[in-house]
GROMACS .gro file of C-alpha atoms in nm:
model
  505
    1MET     CA    1  -6.708  -1.158   2.514
    2GLN     CA    2  -6.611  -1.012   2.182
    3ASN     CA    3  -6.535  -0.649   2.109
    4GLU     CA    4  -6.697  -0.481   1.812
    5GLY     CA    5  -6.524  -0.146   1.823
    6ALA     CA    6  -6.662   0.010   2.136
    7VAL     CA    7  -6.945  -0.237   2.168
    8THR     CA    8  -6.905  -0.564   2.357
    9ALA     CA    9  -7.174  -0.806   2.246
   10ILE     CA   10  -7.362  -1.058   2.458
   11THR     CA   11  -7.691  -1.153   2.298
   12ALA     CA   12  -7.974  -1.305   2.498
   13LYS     CA   13  -8.253  -1.362   2.250
   14ARG     CA   14  -8.332  -1.001   2.158
   15LEU     CA   15  -8.217  -0.863   2.491
   16THR     CA   16  -7.865  -0.730   2.524
   17LEU     CA   17  -7.637  -0.699   2.822
   18ALA     CA   18  -7.494  -0.349   2.858
   19LEU     CA   19  -7.220  -0.213   3.077
   20CYS     CA   20  -7.346   0.097   3.251
   21ALA     CA   21  -7.066   0.349   3.205
   22ALA     CA   22  -7.119   0.650   2.981
   23GLY     CA   23  -6.894   0.711   2.684
   24VAL     CA   24  -6.609   0.501   2.541
   25ILE     CA   25  -6.235   0.475   2.606
   26GLY     CA   26  -6.032   0.281   2.354
   27GLY     CA   27  -6.337   0.075   2.264
   28ALA     CA   28  -6.363  -0.050   2.620
   29VAL     CA   29  -6.461   0.210   2.877
   30GLY     CA   30  -6.830   0.275   2.909
   31ALA     CA   31  -6.938   0.079   2.604
   32ILE     CA   32  -7.294   0.181   2.525
   33THR     CA   33  -7.534  -0.015   2.308
   34VAL     CA   34  -7.691   0.162   2.016
   35ASN     CA   35  -7.752  -0.141   1.796
   36HIS     CA   36  -8.060  -0.336   1.902
   37ASN     CA   37  -7.898  -0.666   1.810
   38ASN     CA   38  -7.569  -0.614   1.994
   39ALA     CA   39  -7.470  -0.533   2.348
   40THR     CA   40  -7.213  -0.368   2.562
   41ALA     CA   41  -7.170  -0.580   2.820
   42GLN     CA   42  -6.028  -0.643   5.433
   43ALA     CA   43  -6.341  -0.439   5.442
   44ALA     CA   44  -6.289  -0.068   5.502
   45PRO     CA   45  -6.360   0.053   5.852
   46ALA     CA   46  -6.734   0.059   5.889
   47VAL     CA   47  -6.919   0.367   5.997
   48ALA     CA   48  -7.236   0.359   6.195
   49ALA     CA   49  -7.525   0.212   5.999
   50ALA     CA   50  -7.830   0.421   5.931
   51PRO     CA   51  -8.112   0.390   6.184
   52ALA     CA   52  -8.367   0.117   6.123
   53PRO     CA   53  -8.647   0.206   5.881
   54ALA     CA   54  -8.934   0.388   6.042
   55PRO     CA   55  -9.289   0.246   6.023
   56VAL     CA   56  -9.509   0.424   5.772
   57THR     CA   57  -9.885   0.400   5.769
   58ALA     CA   58 -10.013   0.313   5.423
   59PRO     CA   59 -10.342   0.472   5.308
   60PRO     CA   60 -10.651   0.250   5.312
   61ALA     CA   61 -10.695   0.053   4.990
   62VAL     CA   62 -11.073   0.091   5.011
   63ALA     CA   63 -11.270   0.382   5.153
   64GLY     CA   64 -11.386   0.303   5.502
   65ALA     CA   65 -11.148   0.010   5.546
   66PRO     CA   66 -10.913   0.016   5.848
   67ALA     CA   67 -10.563   0.148   5.782
   68ALA     CA   68 -10.283  -0.111   5.769
   69THR     CA   69  -9.940  -0.040   5.914
   70VAL     CA   70  -9.666  -0.130   5.664
   71THR     CA   71  -9.293  -0.097   5.729
   72LEU     CA   72  -9.125   0.084   5.442
   73PRO     CA   73  -8.760   0.190   5.419
   74ASP     CA   74  -8.671   0.551   5.490
   75PHE     CA   75  -8.463   0.619   5.180
   76THR     CA   76  -8.411   0.983   5.278
   77ARG     CA   77  -8.181   0.881   5.564
   78ILE     CA   78  -7.973   0.653   5.342
   79ALA     CA   79  -7.941   0.915   5.068
   80LYS     CA   80  -7.847   1.191   5.312
   81GLN     CA   81  -7.596   0.995   5.516
   82ASN     CA   82  -7.429   0.783   5.248
   83GLY     CA   83  -7.463   1.004   4.941
   84LYS     CA   84  -7.163   1.205   5.063
   85ALA     CA   85  -6.935   0.908   4.992
   86VAL     CA   86  -7.059   0.847   4.636
   87VAL     CA   87  -6.839   1.000   4.366
   88ASN     CA   88  -6.860   1.085   3.999
   89ILE     CA   89  -6.578   0.948   3.781
   90ARG     CA   90  -6.468   1.101   3.452
   91VAL     CA   91  -6.209   0.931   3.233
   92MET     CA   92  -6.013   1.036   2.928
   93GLY     CA   93  -5.805   0.830   2.690
   94SER     CA   94  -5.694   0.827   2.332
   95THR     CA   95  -5.734   0.568   2.063
   96LYS     CA   96  -5.635   0.532   1.704
   97THR     CA   97  -5.967   0.431   1.566
   98SER     CA   98  -6.192   0.502   1.274
   99ALA     CA   99  -6.523   0.675   1.315
  100GLY     CA  100  -6.693   0.343   1.253
  101ASN     CA  101  -6.548   0.202   1.574
  102ILE     CA  102  -6.745   0.447   1.786
  103PRO     CA  103  -7.117   0.369   1.826
  104GLN     CA  104  -7.313   0.553   1.563
  105VAL     CA  105  -7.660   0.677   1.657
  106ASP     CA  106  -7.946   0.761   1.426
  107PRO     CA  107  -8.036   1.132   1.462
  108SER     CA  108  -8.393   1.029   1.539
  109HIS     CA  109  -8.280   0.824   1.840
  110PRO     CA  110  -8.402   0.985   2.165
  111LEU     CA  111  -8.051   0.968   2.311
  112TYR     CA  112  -7.880   1.110   2.001
  113ASP     CA  113  -7.768   1.432   2.171
  114PHE     CA  114  -7.627   1.240   2.466
  115PHE     CA  115  -7.426   0.997   2.255
  116ARG     CA  116  -7.305   1.272   2.024
  117GLN     CA  117  -7.112   1.442   2.308
  118PHE     CA  118  -6.879   1.142   2.318
  119GLN     CA  119  -6.811   1.152   1.943
  120ASP     CA  120  -6.503   1.326   1.807
  121PRO     CA  121  -6.621   1.595   1.561
  122ARG     CA  122  -6.321   1.514   1.339
  123GLY     CA  123  -6.425   1.151   1.308
  124SER     CA  124  -6.200   1.018   1.590
  125ARG     CA  125  -5.915   0.944   1.353
  126GLY     CA  126  -5.551   0.937   1.451
  127GLY     CA  127  -5.559   0.911   1.831
  128ALA     CA  128  -5.812   1.182   1.917
  129PRO     CA  129  -5.919   1.190   2.284
  130VAL     CA  130  -6.234   1.009   2.385
  131PHE     CA  131  -6.422   1.035   2.712
  132GLY     CA  132  -6.628   0.826   2.950
  133ALA     CA  133  -6.801   0.857   3.283
  134GLY     CA  134  -6.917   0.642   3.570
  135SER     CA  135  -6.968   0.629   3.943
  136GLY     CA  136  -6.784   0.501   4.248
  137PHE     CA  137  -6.782   0.513   4.625
  138ILE     CA  138  -6.527   0.580   4.899
  139VAL     CA  139  -6.440   0.285   5.123
  140SER     CA  140  -6.149   0.435   5.317
  141PRO     CA  141  -6.106   0.785   5.467
  142ASP     CA  142  -5.766   0.817   5.296
  143GLY     CA  143  -5.921   0.806   4.949
  144VAL     CA  144  -5.959   0.442   4.841
  145ILE     CA  145  -6.250   0.418   4.595
  146LEU     CA  146  -6.429   0.121   4.440
  147THR     CA  147  -6.576   0.124   4.090
  148ASN     CA  148  -6.609  -0.102   3.784
  149ALA     CA  149  -6.306  -0.214   3.584
  150HIS     CA  150  -6.485  -0.126   3.260
  151VAL     CA  151  -6.525   0.235   3.376
  152VAL     CA  152  -6.148   0.295   3.381
  153ARG     CA  153  -6.033   0.044   3.120
  154GLY     CA  154  -5.800   0.214   2.871
  155ALA     CA  155  -5.808   0.547   3.059
  156SER     CA  156  -5.503   0.772   3.053
  157GLU     CA  157  -5.655   1.019   3.298
  158VAL     CA  158  -5.911   0.962   3.574
  159THR     CA  159  -6.083   1.247   3.760
  160VAL     CA  160  -6.293   1.193   4.071
  161LYS     CA  161  -6.551   1.453   4.174
  162LEU     CA  162  -6.674   1.433   4.532
  163ALA     CA  163  -7.021   1.517   4.657
  164ASP     CA  164  -6.883   1.846   4.797
  165ARG     CA  165  -6.775   1.935   4.439
  166ARG     CA  166  -6.400   1.900   4.500
  167GLU     CA  167  -6.211   1.724   4.219
  168PHE     CA  168  -5.903   1.502   4.236
  169ARG     CA  169  -5.685   1.319   3.988
  170ALA     CA  170  -5.704   0.950   4.071
  171ARG     CA  171  -5.458   0.664   4.037
  172VAL     CA  172  -5.581   0.319   3.933
  173LEU     CA  173  -5.432   0.089   4.195
  174GLY     CA  174  -5.552  -0.212   4.003
  175SER     CA  175  -5.845  -0.367   3.821
  176ASP     CA  176  -5.976  -0.716   3.762
  177THR     CA  177  -6.161  -0.781   3.437
  178ALA     CA  178  -6.282  -1.122   3.557
  179THR     CA  179  -6.501  -0.963   3.824
  180ASP     CA  180  -6.522  -0.610   3.674
  181VAL     CA  181  -6.387  -0.449   3.993
  182ALA     CA  182  -6.134  -0.164   4.002
  183VAL     CA  183  -5.972   0.022   4.291
  184LEU     CA  184  -5.880   0.392   4.268
  185LYS     CA  185  -5.685   0.617   4.504
  186ILE     CA  186  -5.703   0.994   4.549
  187ASP     CA  187  -5.476   1.206   4.770
  188ALA     CA  188  -5.719   1.322   5.034
  189LYS     CA  189  -5.786   1.265   5.404
  190ASN     CA  190  -6.082   1.243   5.641
  191LEU     CA  191  -6.322   1.156   5.362
  192PRO     CA  192  -6.673   1.022   5.428
  193THR     CA  193  -6.706   0.647   5.369
  194VAL     CA  194  -6.987   0.401   5.312
  195PRO     CA  195  -7.056   0.117   5.556
  196ILE     CA  196  -6.982  -0.222   5.398
  197GLY     CA  197  -7.242  -0.496   5.430
  198SER     CA  198  -7.258  -0.860   5.329
  199SER     CA  199  -7.438  -0.961   5.012
  200ARG     CA  200  -7.485  -1.315   5.144
  201SER     CA  201  -7.773  -1.206   5.366
  202LEU     CA  202  -7.970  -1.047   5.081
  203GLN     CA  203  -8.320  -1.184   5.033
  204VAL     CA  204  -8.529  -1.183   4.716
  205GLY     CA  205  -8.789  -0.908   4.751
  206GLU     CA  206  -8.571  -0.698   4.982
  207TRP     CA  207  -8.562  -0.322   4.919
  208VAL     CA  208  -8.237  -0.179   4.780
  209LEU     CA  209  -8.120   0.169   4.678
  210ALA     CA  210  -7.871   0.290   4.417
  211ILE     CA  211  -7.685   0.623   4.406
  212GLY     CA  212  -7.485   0.727   4.103
  213SER     CA  213  -7.450   0.956   3.802
  214PRO     CA  214  -7.674   0.824   3.522
  215PHE     CA  215  -7.615   1.024   3.203
  216GLY     CA  216  -7.382   1.247   3.406
  217LEU     CA  217  -7.656   1.356   3.648
  218GLU     CA  218  -7.470   1.335   3.979
  219SER     CA  219  -7.613   1.211   4.312
  220THR     CA  220  -7.915   1.046   4.151
  221VAL     CA  221  -8.109   0.810   4.378
  222THR     CA  222  -8.315   0.517   4.246
  223ALA     CA  223  -8.473   0.229   4.437
  224GLY     CA  224  -8.628  -0.112   4.387
  225VAL     CA  225  -8.614  -0.467   4.514
  226VAL     CA  226  -8.381  -0.764   4.482
  227SER     CA  227  -8.519  -0.973   4.197
  228ALA     CA  228  -8.278  -1.266   4.229
  229THR     CA  229  -7.937  -1.358   4.367
  230GLY     CA  230  -7.658  -1.572   4.226
  231ARG     CA  231  -7.733  -1.485   3.863
  232SER     CA  232  -7.484  -1.608   3.600
  233LEU     CA  233  -7.475  -1.380   3.298
  234GLN     CA  234  -7.176  -1.497   3.091
  235ASP     CA  235  -6.995  -1.824   3.041
  236ASP     CA  236  -6.659  -1.660   3.114
  237SER     CA  237  -6.770  -1.495   3.439
  238ASN     CA  238  -6.798  -1.664   3.778
  239VAL     CA  239  -6.957  -1.362   3.946
  240PRO     CA  240  -7.288  -1.451   4.118
  241PHE     CA  241  -7.465  -1.126   4.026
  242ILE     CA  242  -7.743  -0.964   4.227
  243GLN     CA  243  -8.040  -0.893   4.000
  244THR     CA  244  -8.263  -0.598   4.090
  245ASP     CA  245  -8.530  -0.381   3.931
  246VAL     CA  246  -8.350  -0.063   4.039
  247ALA     CA  247  -8.330   0.187   3.752
  248ILE     CA  248  -7.966   0.178   3.633
  249ASN     CA  249  -7.848   0.367   3.324
  250PRO     CA  250  -7.520   0.464   3.150
  251GLY     CA  251  -7.314   0.649   3.410
  252ASN     CA  252  -7.438   0.439   3.703
  253SER     CA  253  -7.158   0.185   3.655
  254GLY     CA  254  -6.944   0.149   3.963
  255GLY     CA  255  -7.196   0.307   4.199
  256PRO     CA  256  -7.311   0.148   4.525
  257LEU     CA  257  -7.619  -0.063   4.588
  258PHE     CA  258  -7.744  -0.017   4.947
  259ASN     CA  259  -7.966  -0.232   5.165
  260THR     CA  260  -8.219  -0.074   5.400
  261LYS     CA  261  -7.958  -0.055   5.677
  262GLY     CA  262  -7.757   0.181   5.460
  263GLU     CA  263  -7.485  -0.078   5.394
  264VAL     CA  264  -7.331  -0.128   5.051
  265VAL     CA  265  -7.413  -0.480   4.934
  266GLY     CA  266  -7.316  -0.452   4.565
  267ILE     CA  267  -7.156  -0.251   4.285
  268ASN     CA  268  -7.398  -0.164   4.006
  269SER     CA  269  -7.249  -0.297   3.687
  270GLN     CA  270  -7.473  -0.412   3.402
  271ILE     CA  271  -7.823  -0.405   3.259
  272TYR     CA  272  -8.024  -0.607   3.011
  273SER     CA  273  -8.144  -0.373   2.741
  274GLN     CA  274  -8.260  -0.342   2.382
  275THR     CA  275  -8.198   0.031   2.375
  276GLY     CA  276  -7.888   0.092   2.586
  277GLY     CA  277  -8.107   0.226   2.868
  278TYR     CA  278  -8.285   0.071   3.164
  279MET     CA  279  -8.557  -0.185   3.086
  280GLY     CA  280  -8.635  -0.333   3.426
  281MET     CA  281  -8.337  -0.562   3.494
  282SER     CA  282  -8.009  -0.446   3.643
  283PHE     CA  283  -7.720  -0.641   3.791
  284ALA     CA  284  -7.473  -0.570   4.070
  285ILE     CA  285  -7.147  -0.738   4.174
  286PRO     CA  286  -7.188  -0.880   4.527
  287MET     CA  287  -6.994  -0.683   4.786
  288ASP     CA  288  -6.842  -1.000   4.927
  289VAL     CA  289  -6.673  -1.055   4.591
  290ALA     CA  290  -6.575  -0.688   4.554
  291VAL     CA  291  -6.415  -0.668   4.900
  292ARG     CA  292  -6.207  -0.978   4.832
  293ILE     CA  293  -6.079  -0.825   4.508
  294LYS     CA  294  -6.020  -0.486   4.672
  295ASP     CA  295  -5.817  -0.633   4.955
  296GLN     CA  296  -5.590  -0.820   4.714
  297ILE     CA  297  -5.535  -0.513   4.496
  298VAL     CA  298  -5.457  -0.287   4.791
  299ALA     CA  299  -5.218  -0.544   4.940
  300THR     CA  300  -5.039  -0.671   4.630
  301GLY     CA  301  -5.161  -0.476   4.326
  302LYS     CA  302  -5.288  -0.793   4.160
  303VAL     CA  303  -5.569  -1.047   4.194
  304GLN     CA  304  -5.561  -1.425   4.223
  305HIS     CA  305  -5.856  -1.646   4.134
  306VAL     CA  306  -5.913  -2.009   4.222
  307LYS     CA  307  -5.928  -2.307   3.991
  308LEU     CA  308  -6.084  -2.647   4.053
  309GLY     CA  309  -5.998  -2.786   3.708
  310VAL     CA  310  -6.326  -2.925   3.577
  311SER     CA  311  -6.568  -2.862   3.294
  312ILE     CA  312  -6.933  -2.883   3.397
  313GLN     CA  313  -7.276  -2.936   3.247
  314GLU     CA  314  -7.628  -2.858   3.361
  315VAL     CA  315  -7.822  -3.145   3.518
  316ASP     CA  316  -8.155  -3.168   3.335
  317GLN     CA  317  -8.434  -3.417   3.394
  318GLY     CA  318  -8.280  -3.665   3.151
  319PHE     CA  319  -7.949  -3.668   3.340
  320ALA     CA  320  -8.133  -3.685   3.672
  321ASP     CA  321  -8.317  -3.998   3.553
  322SER     CA  322  -7.995  -4.149   3.418
  323PHE     CA  323  -7.805  -4.096   3.743
  324ASN     CA  324  -8.102  -4.185   3.968
  325LEU     CA  325  -8.111  -3.838   4.122
  326ASP     CA  326  -8.421  -3.733   4.311
  327SER     CA  327  -8.420  -3.391   4.139
  328PRO     CA  328  -8.241  -3.227   3.842
  329GLU     CA  329  -7.999  -3.032   4.059
  330GLY     CA  330  -7.621  -3.011   4.081
  331ALA     CA  331  -7.320  -2.964   3.855
  332LEU     CA  332  -7.234  -3.260   3.631
  333ILE     CA  333  -6.858  -3.307   3.591
  334ALA     CA  334  -6.798  -3.356   3.218
  335ASN     CA  335  -6.418  -3.356   3.229
  336VAL     CA  336  -6.142  -3.341   3.490
  337GLU     CA  337  -5.820  -3.165   3.398
  338ARG     CA  338  -5.505  -3.369   3.438
  339GLY     CA  339  -5.297  -3.263   3.737
  340SER     CA  340  -5.572  -3.033   3.863
  341ALA     CA  341  -5.709  -2.979   4.214
  342ALA     CA  342  -6.014  -3.178   4.108
  343GLU     CA  343  -5.807  -3.479   4.000
  344ARG     CA  344  -5.606  -3.470   4.322
  345ALA     CA  345  -5.932  -3.462   4.520
  346GLY     CA  346  -6.060  -3.770   4.337
  347LEU     CA  347  -6.332  -3.609   4.124
  348LYS     CA  348  -6.428  -3.812   3.818
  349SER     CA  349  -6.616  -3.750   3.498
  350GLY     CA  350  -6.981  -3.837   3.562
  351ASP     CA  351  -6.980  -3.715   3.922
  352VAL     CA  352  -7.255  -3.470   4.018
  353VAL     CA  353  -7.153  -3.205   4.271
  354ARG     CA  354  -7.451  -3.142   4.501
  355LYS     CA  355  -7.297  -2.926   4.775
  356VAL     CA  356  -6.985  -2.720   4.839
  357ASN     CA  357  -6.905  -2.655   5.205
  358GLY     CA  358  -7.266  -2.737   5.283
  359GLN     CA  359  -7.407  -2.491   5.028
  360PRO     CA  360  -7.649  -2.658   4.782
  361ILE     CA  361  -7.567  -2.657   4.411
  362ILE     CA  362  -7.897  -2.610   4.230
  363GLY     CA  363  -7.785  -2.502   3.883
  364SER     CA  364  -7.443  -2.589   3.744
  365ARG     CA  365  -7.333  -2.222   3.753
  366ASP     CA  366  -7.376  -2.222   4.131
  367LEU     CA  367  -7.050  -2.417   4.156
  368PRO     CA  368  -6.817  -2.152   4.006
  369GLY     CA  369  -7.020  -1.882   4.183
  370ILE     CA  370  -6.945  -2.034   4.524
  371LEU     CA  371  -6.582  -2.104   4.437
  372ALA     CA  372  -6.542  -1.739   4.331
  373MET     CA  373  -6.560  -1.645   4.698
  374ALA     CA  374  -6.256  -1.860   4.784
  375LYS     CA  375  -5.885  -1.800   4.739
  376PRO     CA  376  -5.604  -2.027   4.616
  377GLY     CA  377  -5.505  -2.276   4.885
  378ASP     CA  378  -5.850  -2.289   5.044
  379ARG     CA  379  -5.985  -2.636   5.122
  380VAL     CA  380  -6.345  -2.707   5.016
  381ALA     CA  381  -6.569  -3.001   5.099
  382LEU     CA  382  -6.757  -3.141   4.799
  383ASP     CA  383  -7.064  -3.360   4.837
  384VAL     CA  384  -7.067  -3.566   4.518
  385TRP     CA  385  -7.334  -3.803   4.382
  386ARG     CA  386  -7.155  -4.113   4.251
  387ASP     CA  387  -7.293  -4.462   4.185
  388GLY     CA  388  -7.620  -4.387   4.357
  389LYS     CA  389  -7.483  -4.238   4.678
  390ILE     CA  390  -7.322  -3.924   4.820
  391VAL     CA  391  -6.943  -3.926   4.852
  392ARG     CA  392  -6.755  -3.655   5.047
  393LEU     CA  393  -6.437  -3.528   4.877
  394ASN     CA  394  -6.198  -3.255   4.988
  395ALA     CA  395  -6.020  -3.033   4.736
  396VAL     CA  396  -5.745  -2.778   4.786
  397LEU     CA  397  -5.814  -2.506   4.530
  398ALA     CA  398  -5.537  -2.411   4.289
  399ASN     CA  399  -5.449  -2.076   4.133
  400ALA     CA  400  -5.633  -2.001   3.809
  401SER     CA  401  -5.309  -1.868   3.661
  402ASP     CA  402  -5.150  -2.214   3.689
  403LYS     CA  403  -5.115  -2.376   3.349
  404PRO     CA  404  -5.291  -2.710   3.293
  405ALA     CA  405  -5.083  -3.021   3.253
  406PRO     CA  406  -5.026  -3.093   2.883
  407ALA     CA  407  -5.191  -3.391   2.723
  408GLU     CA  408  -4.968  -3.697   2.716
  409ARG     CA  409  -4.817  -3.726   2.372
  410ALA     CA  410  -4.754  -4.049   2.185
  411GLU     CA  411  -4.458  -3.903   1.997
  412LEU     CA  412  -4.267  -4.228   1.993
  413ALA     CA  413  -3.939  -4.322   1.831
  414ALA     CA  414  -3.955  -4.642   1.624
  415ASN     CA  415  -3.643  -4.857   1.600
  416ASP     CA  416  -3.427  -4.553   1.681
  417SER     CA  417  -3.527  -4.395   1.351
  418GLY     CA  418  -3.643  -4.081   1.528
  419ALA     CA  419  -3.982  -4.095   1.354
  420LYS     CA  420  -4.286  -3.992   1.557
  421LEU     CA  421  -4.662  -4.031   1.537
  422GLY     CA  422  -4.735  -3.673   1.639
  423LEU     CA  423  -5.045  -3.749   1.847
  424ALA     CA  424  -5.165  -3.599   2.176
  425LEU     CA  425  -5.388  -3.859   2.339
  426ARG     CA  426  -5.593  -3.904   2.653
  427PRO     CA  427  -5.818  -4.186   2.774
  428LEU     CA  428  -6.193  -4.166   2.724
  429GLU     CA  429  -6.373  -4.027   3.029
  430PRO     CA  430  -6.650  -4.241   3.184
  431ILE     CA  431  -6.921  -4.007   3.061
  432GLU     CA  432  -6.772  -4.017   2.709
  433ARG     CA  433  -6.773  -4.397   2.716
  434ARG     CA  434  -7.139  -4.400   2.818
  435GLN     CA  435  -7.242  -4.151   2.551
  436SER     CA  436  -7.040  -4.312   2.272
  437GLY     CA  437  -7.096  -4.673   2.371
  438LEU     CA  438  -6.722  -4.738   2.336
  439PRO     CA  439  -6.571  -4.965   2.604
  440SER     CA  440  -6.226  -4.805   2.571
  441GLY     CA  441  -6.015  -4.584   2.350
  442LEU     CA  442  -5.797  -4.276   2.339
  443VAL     CA  443  -5.922  -3.933   2.236
  444VAL     CA  444  -5.703  -3.746   1.988
  445GLU     CA  445  -5.659  -3.398   2.140
  446ASP     CA  446  -5.404  -3.283   1.885
  447ALA     CA  447  -5.243  -3.417   1.569
  448ALA     CA  448  -4.921  -3.314   1.398
  449GLY     CA  449  -4.647  -3.451   1.177
  450ALA     CA  450  -4.707  -3.800   1.036
  451ALA     CA  451  -5.050  -3.832   1.202
  452ILE     CA  452  -5.199  -3.518   1.053
  453ALA     CA  453  -5.043  -3.599   0.717
  454ALA     CA  454  -5.227  -3.931   0.726
  455GLY     CA  455  -5.558  -3.755   0.790
  456ILE     CA  456  -5.608  -3.804   1.164
  457GLN     CA  457  -5.802  -3.518   1.325
  458PRO     CA  458  -5.852  -3.385   1.679
  459GLY     CA  459  -6.167  -3.543   1.819
  460ASP     CA  460  -6.103  -3.881   1.660
  461VAL     CA  461  -6.097  -4.179   1.896
  462LEU     CA  462  -5.810  -4.423   1.858
  463LEU     CA  463  -5.945  -4.776   1.915
  464SER     CA  464  -5.660  -5.004   1.812
  465VAL     CA  465  -5.305  -5.015   1.678
  466ASN     CA  466  -5.228  -5.291   1.428
  467GLY     CA  467  -5.553  -5.461   1.522
  468LYS     CA  468  -5.489  -5.465   1.898
  469PRO     CA  469  -5.723  -5.257   2.121
  470VAL     CA  470  -5.561  -4.974   2.317
  471SER     CA  471  -5.678  -4.782   2.622
  472THR     CA  472  -5.352  -4.625   2.745
  473VAL     CA  473  -5.073  -4.424   2.587
  474ALA     CA  474  -4.826  -4.681   2.719
  475GLN     CA  475  -4.991  -4.949   2.502
  476VAL     CA  476  -4.961  -4.724   2.196
  477ARG     CA  477  -4.596  -4.657   2.275
  478ASP     CA  478  -4.522  -5.029   2.305
  479MET     CA  479  -4.690  -5.121   1.975
  480VAL     CA  480  -4.531  -4.836   1.780
  481SER     CA  481  -4.186  -4.928   1.912
  482LYS     CA  482  -4.227  -5.275   1.760
  483SER     CA  483  -4.324  -5.142   1.416
  484THR     CA  484  -4.080  -5.063   1.138
  485LYS     CA  485  -4.237  -4.857   0.860
  486SER     CA  486  -4.601  -4.788   0.946
  487VAL     CA  487  -4.880  -4.861   1.189
  488ALA     CA  488  -5.249  -4.921   1.116
  489LEU     CA  489  -5.467  -4.709   1.345
  490LEU     CA  490  -5.838  -4.788   1.383
  491ILE     CA  491  -6.017  -4.458   1.426
  492GLN     CA  492  -6.376  -4.385   1.532
  493ARG     CA  493  -6.495  -4.061   1.375
  494GLY     CA  494  -6.857  -3.985   1.453
  495SER     CA  495  -7.048  -4.302   1.367
  496ASP     CA  496  -6.779  -4.425   1.124
  497ARG     CA  497  -6.480  -4.651   1.186
  498ILE     CA  498  -6.185  -4.640   0.951
  499PHE     CA  499  -5.831  -4.780   0.946
  500ILE     CA  500  -5.567  -4.517   0.874
  501PRO     CA  501  -5.207  -4.617   0.796
  502VAL     CA  502  -4.947  -4.384   0.945
  503ARG     CA  503  -4.587  -4.402   0.817
  504ILE     CA  504  -4.323  -4.393   1.089
  505GLY     CA  505  -4.015  -4.496   0.893
   0.00000   0.00000   0.00000
């Protein structure tokens, strides 16, 4: 995601993904889209769940036809019982920014008056205060509150207003930008809380309810159905979002999404929009993800994410035919990071992950979505399609903060002269060999010194040294050590092959 002043852009055709907080803090809190081509984008003690929905008799569709009994949710019970634990969040910060960094709205825009209240009348120059707003909900009687990370990002002051109109200054215990979850704390006791549910049991078509403060209008209730689960919205996010058609607007960010039992199953976070307002698609962070983040923040003040150490591709029909798969499903392993959990588990380039702990992988993004629910050190069982059959592998997940092993470098002394090639090399992966048609070779991941001076570039494939084929760094090291002044490297670049002399003396 890239910041454009206060606007974070994710373009999906002409639709844009907008974060749902109102106002802006330091170009980050409550970014609101005003340009049609850009976008802003363990569990607390449970209380008794709301009574089961009461049957409601629907009116006859045709005069004279018998009435049909249809079970509809009683949203009044959920709103009355759980609305007390939903809070309004106001944030203030300061930023040294030009007026152009704050979203500018045409006076004819229907939301002009709303956006204008967040503009500094002096042009927001020189660190003037800026404001934002969002929603949240209480998960512990002693004042622990969940909301979105983007609601409080860059805030110097956070104020929480309860449903009974009391206001408290809040501390940000921690936030996680990867999942967009933040945890706040206010100094209060015996507060009402929401019951926490599991998002894993959500079904497409199930009724859900949102409570929040869209456009600053507190305790607003909107309802709809679950449109999809496990949605992937950005390449850099592993959150399996819940998609709904619940009306969510700026100010709803951080508010709860309830199921018909009155349990919170998600945190309302983002919308697809061309206008900055609701257009029929809203997205919530699954509560199973949010609780995992909350527990880590409360316990340690920081969050750890898992890392398998692979890059993946979608399995389309062409790949399915190539690998003799019965359907285009799974996550194709394009590359395995050296020294990673995946390499230790035996994963190889060209493998297709079909299941993780028994859960099917349909689209490639299902893999990181499932792994997002785990923690470093967890063991996962991977069902992998390899050579026409399923192979079971077990991986112990690493910490995402662990640095990858560096590429092996062929910086080799020649005849004790101290000269070096300056190449970072790795062997071709199986899938790269199939796609390129090359039987062997070494991929140039980085070039420096004598190599870059000779014209070698990252992405080149080293095929031979002094006319002898190479497939390992050890072979390159041996041949360079026997040379005196220069070596002749055969390089494949695209469809071309060229010899490049590299001086080492």
